[in-house]
XYZ file of C-alpha atoms in Angstrom:
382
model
C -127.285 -19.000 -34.624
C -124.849 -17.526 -37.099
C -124.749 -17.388 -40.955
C -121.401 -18.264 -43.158
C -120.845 -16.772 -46.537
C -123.094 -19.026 -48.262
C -126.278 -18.400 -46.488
C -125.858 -21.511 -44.675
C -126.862 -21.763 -40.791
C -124.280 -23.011 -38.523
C -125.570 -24.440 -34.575
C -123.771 -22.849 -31.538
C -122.831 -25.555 -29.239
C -122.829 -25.402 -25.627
C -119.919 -23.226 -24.031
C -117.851 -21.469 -26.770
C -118.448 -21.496 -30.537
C -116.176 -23.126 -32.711
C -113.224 -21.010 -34.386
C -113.587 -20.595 -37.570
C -110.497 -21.701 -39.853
C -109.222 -18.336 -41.274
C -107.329 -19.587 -44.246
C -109.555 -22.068 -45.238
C -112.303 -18.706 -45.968
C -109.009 -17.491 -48.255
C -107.956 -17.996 -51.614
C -105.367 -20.136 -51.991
C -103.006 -16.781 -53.638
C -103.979 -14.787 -50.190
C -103.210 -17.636 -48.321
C -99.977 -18.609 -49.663
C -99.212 -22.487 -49.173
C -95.694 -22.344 -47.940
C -92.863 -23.858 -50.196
C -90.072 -23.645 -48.135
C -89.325 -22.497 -44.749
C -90.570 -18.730 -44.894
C -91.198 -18.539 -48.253
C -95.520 -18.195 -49.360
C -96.085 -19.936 -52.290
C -97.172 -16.743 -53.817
C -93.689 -15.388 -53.676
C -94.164 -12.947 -51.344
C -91.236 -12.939 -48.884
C -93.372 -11.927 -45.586
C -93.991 -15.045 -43.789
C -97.330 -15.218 -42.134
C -98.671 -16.900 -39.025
C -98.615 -19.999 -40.147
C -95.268 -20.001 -41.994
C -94.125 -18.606 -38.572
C -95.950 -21.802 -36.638
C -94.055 -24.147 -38.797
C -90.635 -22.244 -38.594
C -90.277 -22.641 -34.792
C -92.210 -26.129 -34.770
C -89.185 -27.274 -37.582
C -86.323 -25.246 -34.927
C -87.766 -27.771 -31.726
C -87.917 -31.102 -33.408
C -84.146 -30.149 -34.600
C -83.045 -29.274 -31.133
C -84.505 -32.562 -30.032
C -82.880 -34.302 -32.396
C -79.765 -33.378 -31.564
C -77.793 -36.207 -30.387
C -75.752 -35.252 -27.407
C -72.325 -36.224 -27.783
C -70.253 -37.663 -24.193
C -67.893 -35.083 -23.052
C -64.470 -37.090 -22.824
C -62.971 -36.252 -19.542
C -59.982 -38.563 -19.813
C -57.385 -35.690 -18.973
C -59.332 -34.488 -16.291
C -59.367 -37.957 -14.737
C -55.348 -37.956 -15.332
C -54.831 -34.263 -13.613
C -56.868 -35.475 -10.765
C -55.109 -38.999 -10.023
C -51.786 -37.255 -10.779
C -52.732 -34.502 -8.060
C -53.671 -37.391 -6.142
C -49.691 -38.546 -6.316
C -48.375 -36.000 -6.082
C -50.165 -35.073 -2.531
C -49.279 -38.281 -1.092
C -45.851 -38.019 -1.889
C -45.470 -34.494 -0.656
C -47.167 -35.593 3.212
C -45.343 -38.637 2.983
C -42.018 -37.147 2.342
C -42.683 -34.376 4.614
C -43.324 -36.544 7.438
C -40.440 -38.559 7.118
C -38.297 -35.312 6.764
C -39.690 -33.727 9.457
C -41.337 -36.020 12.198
C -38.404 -36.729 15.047
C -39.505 -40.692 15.183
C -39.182 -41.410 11.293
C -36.452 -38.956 10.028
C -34.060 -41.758 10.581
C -35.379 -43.171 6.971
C -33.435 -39.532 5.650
C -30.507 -39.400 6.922
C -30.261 -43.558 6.261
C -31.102 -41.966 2.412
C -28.366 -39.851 2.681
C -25.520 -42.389 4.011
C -26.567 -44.381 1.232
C -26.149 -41.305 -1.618
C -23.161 -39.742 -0.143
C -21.712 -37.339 -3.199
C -24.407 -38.183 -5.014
C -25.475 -34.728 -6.885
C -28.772 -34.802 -8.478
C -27.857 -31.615 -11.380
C -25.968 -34.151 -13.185
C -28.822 -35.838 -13.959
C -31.086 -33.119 -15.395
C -30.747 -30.953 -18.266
C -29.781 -26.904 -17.174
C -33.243 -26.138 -18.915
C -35.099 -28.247 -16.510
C -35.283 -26.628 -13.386
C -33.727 -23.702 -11.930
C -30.269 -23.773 -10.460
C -31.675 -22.914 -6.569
C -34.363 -25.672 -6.565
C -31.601 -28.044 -7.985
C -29.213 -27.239 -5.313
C -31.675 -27.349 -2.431
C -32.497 -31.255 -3.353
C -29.187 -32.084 -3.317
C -28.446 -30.207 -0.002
C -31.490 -32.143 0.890
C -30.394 -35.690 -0.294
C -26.475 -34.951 0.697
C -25.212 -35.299 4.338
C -23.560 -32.366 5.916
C -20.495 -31.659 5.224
C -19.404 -28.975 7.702
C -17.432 -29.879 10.622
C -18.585 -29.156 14.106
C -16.759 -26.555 16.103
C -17.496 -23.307 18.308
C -18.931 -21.290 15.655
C -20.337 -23.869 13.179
C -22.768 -26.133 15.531
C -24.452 -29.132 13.836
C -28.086 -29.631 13.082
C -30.024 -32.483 13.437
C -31.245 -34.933 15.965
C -30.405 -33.962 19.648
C -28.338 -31.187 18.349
C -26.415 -28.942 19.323
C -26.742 -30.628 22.663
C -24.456 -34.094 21.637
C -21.650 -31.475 20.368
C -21.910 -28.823 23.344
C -21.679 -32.648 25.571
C -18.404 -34.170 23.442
C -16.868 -30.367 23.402
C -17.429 -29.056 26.816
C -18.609 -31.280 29.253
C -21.757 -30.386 29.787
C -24.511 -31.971 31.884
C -27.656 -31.517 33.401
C -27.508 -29.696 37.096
C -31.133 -27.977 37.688
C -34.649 -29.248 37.428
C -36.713 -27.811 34.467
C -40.063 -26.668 34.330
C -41.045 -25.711 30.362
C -44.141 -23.603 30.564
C -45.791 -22.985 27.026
C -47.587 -20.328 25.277
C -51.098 -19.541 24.373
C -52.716 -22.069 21.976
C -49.280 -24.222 22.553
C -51.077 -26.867 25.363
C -52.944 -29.815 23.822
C -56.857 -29.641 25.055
C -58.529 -33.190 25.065
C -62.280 -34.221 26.152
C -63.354 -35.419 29.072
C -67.219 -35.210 28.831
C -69.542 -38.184 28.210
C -72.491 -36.081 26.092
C -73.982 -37.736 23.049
C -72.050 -35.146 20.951
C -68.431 -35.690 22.979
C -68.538 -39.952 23.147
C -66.539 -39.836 19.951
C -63.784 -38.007 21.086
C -63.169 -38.881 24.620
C -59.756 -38.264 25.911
C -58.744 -37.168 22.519
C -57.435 -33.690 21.564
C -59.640 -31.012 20.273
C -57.057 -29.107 19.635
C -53.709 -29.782 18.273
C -52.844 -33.392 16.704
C -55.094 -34.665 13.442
C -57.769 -35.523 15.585
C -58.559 -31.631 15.749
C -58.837 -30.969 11.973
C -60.885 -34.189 11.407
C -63.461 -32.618 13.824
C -63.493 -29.354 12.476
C -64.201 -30.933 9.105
C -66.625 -33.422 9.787
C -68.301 -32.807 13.071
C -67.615 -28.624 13.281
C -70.884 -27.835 15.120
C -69.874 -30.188 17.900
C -66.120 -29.274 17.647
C -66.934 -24.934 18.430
C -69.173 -26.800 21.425
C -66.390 -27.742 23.200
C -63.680 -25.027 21.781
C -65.998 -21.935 23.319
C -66.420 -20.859 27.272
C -69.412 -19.997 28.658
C -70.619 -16.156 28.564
C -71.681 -15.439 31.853
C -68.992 -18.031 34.074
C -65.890 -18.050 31.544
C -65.425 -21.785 32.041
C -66.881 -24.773 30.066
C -70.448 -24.910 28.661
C -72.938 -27.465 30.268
C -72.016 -31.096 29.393
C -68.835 -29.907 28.455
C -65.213 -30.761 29.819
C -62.183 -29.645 27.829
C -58.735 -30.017 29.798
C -55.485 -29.526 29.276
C -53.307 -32.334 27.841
C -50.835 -33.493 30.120
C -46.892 -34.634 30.226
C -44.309 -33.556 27.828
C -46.481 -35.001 24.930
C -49.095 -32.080 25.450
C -47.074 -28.953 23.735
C -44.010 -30.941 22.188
C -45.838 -30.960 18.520
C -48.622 -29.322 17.670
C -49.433 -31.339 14.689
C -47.083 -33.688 12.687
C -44.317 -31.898 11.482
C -45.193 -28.620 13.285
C -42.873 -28.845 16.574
C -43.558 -26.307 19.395
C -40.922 -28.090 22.419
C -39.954 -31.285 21.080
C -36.685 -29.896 19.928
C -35.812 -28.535 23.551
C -37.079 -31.669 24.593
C -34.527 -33.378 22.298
C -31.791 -31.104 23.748
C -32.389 -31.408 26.805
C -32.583 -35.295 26.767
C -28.941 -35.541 25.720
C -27.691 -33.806 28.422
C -29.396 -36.132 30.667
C -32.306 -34.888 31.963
C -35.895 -37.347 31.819
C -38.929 -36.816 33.221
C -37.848 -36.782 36.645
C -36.453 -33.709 36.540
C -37.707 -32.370 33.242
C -41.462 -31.358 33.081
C -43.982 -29.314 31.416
C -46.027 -27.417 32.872
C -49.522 -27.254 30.514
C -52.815 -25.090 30.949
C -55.958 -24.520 29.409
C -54.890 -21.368 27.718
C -58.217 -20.657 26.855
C -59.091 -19.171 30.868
C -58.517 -16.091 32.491
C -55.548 -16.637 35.492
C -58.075 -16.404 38.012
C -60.483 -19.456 36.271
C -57.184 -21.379 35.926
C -56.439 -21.637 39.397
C -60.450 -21.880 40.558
C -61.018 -24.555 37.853
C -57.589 -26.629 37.812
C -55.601 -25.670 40.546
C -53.000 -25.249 38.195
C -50.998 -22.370 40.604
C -51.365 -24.739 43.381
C -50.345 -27.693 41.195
C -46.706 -25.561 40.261
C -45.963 -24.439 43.594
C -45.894 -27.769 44.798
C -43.971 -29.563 42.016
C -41.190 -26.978 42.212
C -40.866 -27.302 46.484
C -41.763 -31.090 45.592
C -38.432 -31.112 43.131
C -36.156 -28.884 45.424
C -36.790 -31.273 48.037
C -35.879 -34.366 46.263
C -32.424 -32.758 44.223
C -32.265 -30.441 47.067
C -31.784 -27.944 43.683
C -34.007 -24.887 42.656
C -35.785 -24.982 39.408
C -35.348 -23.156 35.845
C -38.194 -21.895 34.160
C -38.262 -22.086 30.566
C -41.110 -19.986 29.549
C -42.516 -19.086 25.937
C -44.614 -16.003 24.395
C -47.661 -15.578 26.730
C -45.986 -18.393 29.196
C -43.788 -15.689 30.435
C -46.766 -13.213 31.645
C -48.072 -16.558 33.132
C -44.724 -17.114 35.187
C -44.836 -13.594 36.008
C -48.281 -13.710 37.526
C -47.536 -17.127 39.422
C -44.755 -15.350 41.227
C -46.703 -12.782 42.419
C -49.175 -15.106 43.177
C -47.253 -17.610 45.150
C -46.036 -14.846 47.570
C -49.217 -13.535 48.088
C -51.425 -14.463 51.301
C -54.318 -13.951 48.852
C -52.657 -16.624 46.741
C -49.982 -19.884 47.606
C -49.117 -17.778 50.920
C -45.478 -18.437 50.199
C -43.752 -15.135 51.402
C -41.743 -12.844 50.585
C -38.790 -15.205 49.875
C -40.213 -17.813 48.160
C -39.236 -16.880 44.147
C -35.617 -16.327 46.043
C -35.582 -19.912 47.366
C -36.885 -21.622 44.845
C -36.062 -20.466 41.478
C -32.905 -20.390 39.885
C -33.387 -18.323 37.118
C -36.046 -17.991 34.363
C -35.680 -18.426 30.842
C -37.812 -16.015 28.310
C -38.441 -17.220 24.574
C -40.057 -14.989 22.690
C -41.885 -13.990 25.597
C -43.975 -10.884 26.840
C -43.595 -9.481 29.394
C -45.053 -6.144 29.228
C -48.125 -7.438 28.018
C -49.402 -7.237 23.955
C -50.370 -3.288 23.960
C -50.629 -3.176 19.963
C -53.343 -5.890 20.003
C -55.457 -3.350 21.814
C -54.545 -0.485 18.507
C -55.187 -3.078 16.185
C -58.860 -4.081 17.523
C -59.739 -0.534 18.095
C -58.808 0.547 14.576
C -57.148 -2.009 12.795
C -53.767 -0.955 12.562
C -51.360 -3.693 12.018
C -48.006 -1.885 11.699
C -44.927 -4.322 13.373
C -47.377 -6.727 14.013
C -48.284 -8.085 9.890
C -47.517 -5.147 7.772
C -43.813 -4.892 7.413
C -41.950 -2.433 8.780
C -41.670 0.426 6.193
């Protein structure tokens, strides 16, 4: 029991006792009934707690109040669409430009424009005078005539000029051996995760770049070797693409032999005497030949083609095809390896051509792993 001002008796209820109302015990001048927002009626200018109350109940009703406008994103919709454009006329026009089957749609473009010079149609403010002159080298035909030091570019050139000129004609057979990274690798497991891409390429072609987008966990499954054998992972079967259509382009547009190809087509050869000889980069020398045979597989396609031309074969090797070619001759000689002899590389091969090969091996890699020094290899040369 408790007493208020007036003598009177007030009950305690169960569990805590009322509060009593402060500034109802006030006078109204203590108090100060406010008038506006943090203003006592009194005039004093200190607001008190209730003033304060009211002051931040009054600031959340505005803020819910507050009507929220729609952000207008017309001219992001615009930059995005027109983005849009212009990406699908920059693939399509470099695939036209670029692809050996549908370049014929360009140079049609050019018969058809002939002197046509695109500067005279844009102001000399518009664009600078280099990127004006490099669309209408583009969209012009070329002018230069073919001779001995001025060989034309194009389809199956220089190899339609060198024929018309000199005479010349396919003699031996050709073997094109590719680099590292270069051969096409396509599934040939049945897992749950591989189904989707059987007998497609996991690397090189679209197909590749689809999987590492959408499906990446699967795609490093098949890309990676196994730790302790070096060959494929369980339920896993990568192989090398094969035929000239596993290293000729590495993606649309990107061409890694199919210009060679080209060349060599127009002096006659086919695939009877033209070939390419594809491996799973991805293995050690040893793995190639325990896994695919592929030693075995070149030895007898080169005494396979002397036989039949009764002609030795060139070698046309490129970067880390070269150390390949060099280890296959060794090999092929050896009674370790194809058991050949001594005279086999003499009999057999004619002579072996090197593009941008290696043959004393890729020491720097070793200084740049070790301590990460990239001079002549990405720096430039200072």
């Amino acid at each position: 029991m408790s007493k208020d001002s007036d003598g009177g008796s007030v009950r305690q209820r169960k569990g805590k006792a009322q509060p009593k109302d402060v500034a109802a015990d006030r006078p109204e001048a203590e108090t100060g009934t406010p008038t506006a927002i943090g203003t006592p009626r009194n005039g004093s200018s200190t607001p008190t707690m209730v003033t304060q109350a009211t002051m931040v109940t009054q600031a959340t009703l505005e803020k819910q109040l507050v009507i929220r406008q729609p952000v207008k994103r017309v001219k992001r919709r615009r930059w995005f669409v027109a983005g849009i454009a212009i990406g699908v006329v920059t693939a399509v026009a470099t695939i036209l430009y670029v692809n050996p089957t549908q370049n014929t749609h360009i140079n049609r473009m050019q018969e058809v424009l002939g002197d046509f010079d695109v500067s005279t149609l844009l102001p000399d403010s518009l664009l600078p005078d280099d990127f004006v002159q490099d669309i209408s080298r583009l969209l012009a035909p070329d002018k230069t005539t073919p001779g001995p030091a001025n060989r034309s570019t194009g389809e199956f050139e220089p190899a339609l000029t060198l024929v018309e000129e000199e005479g010349l004609a396919k003699k031996h057979n050709v073997i094109l051996v590719p680099g590292i990274i270069s051969s096409g690798l396509e599934s040939w497991s049945t897992s749950s995760c591989s189904r989707p891409y059987f007998r497609q390429r996991l690397w090189g072609t679209s197909t590749m770049f689809k999987a590492i987008l959408l499906d990446k966990e699967c795609w490093v499954q098949h890309m990676m070797l196994d730790k302790k054998t070096g060959l494929d992972p369980p339920e896993i079967k990568l192989r090398a693409a094969q035929g000239l259509d596993a290293a000729d382009y590495f993606i649309t547009g990107y061409w890694i032999w199919g210009k060679a190809i080209e060349n060599l087509a127009a002096l006659g050869y086919d695939s009877n005497d033209m070939a390419l000889a594809s491996y799973d980069w991805r293995l050690s020398y040893h793995d190639l030949e325990r896994r695919d045979q592929y030693f075995s597989r070149l030895q007898s396609q080169i005494e396979m083609a002397l036989r039949a031309s009764n002609r030795k074969s060139v070698l046309v090797t490129h970067s880390m095809g070269s150390q390949v070619v060099q280890y296959f001759m060794k090999w092929v000689e050896s009674a370790q390896g194809g058991n050949g002899g001594a005279q086999w590389v003499d009999r057999h091969i004619e002579a072996i051509v090197n593009l941008a090969g290696s043959p004393l091996g890729v020491p720097k890699t070793l200084a740049s792993l070790l301590s990460g020094e990239q001079r002549e290899t990405v720096q430039p040369l200072a």
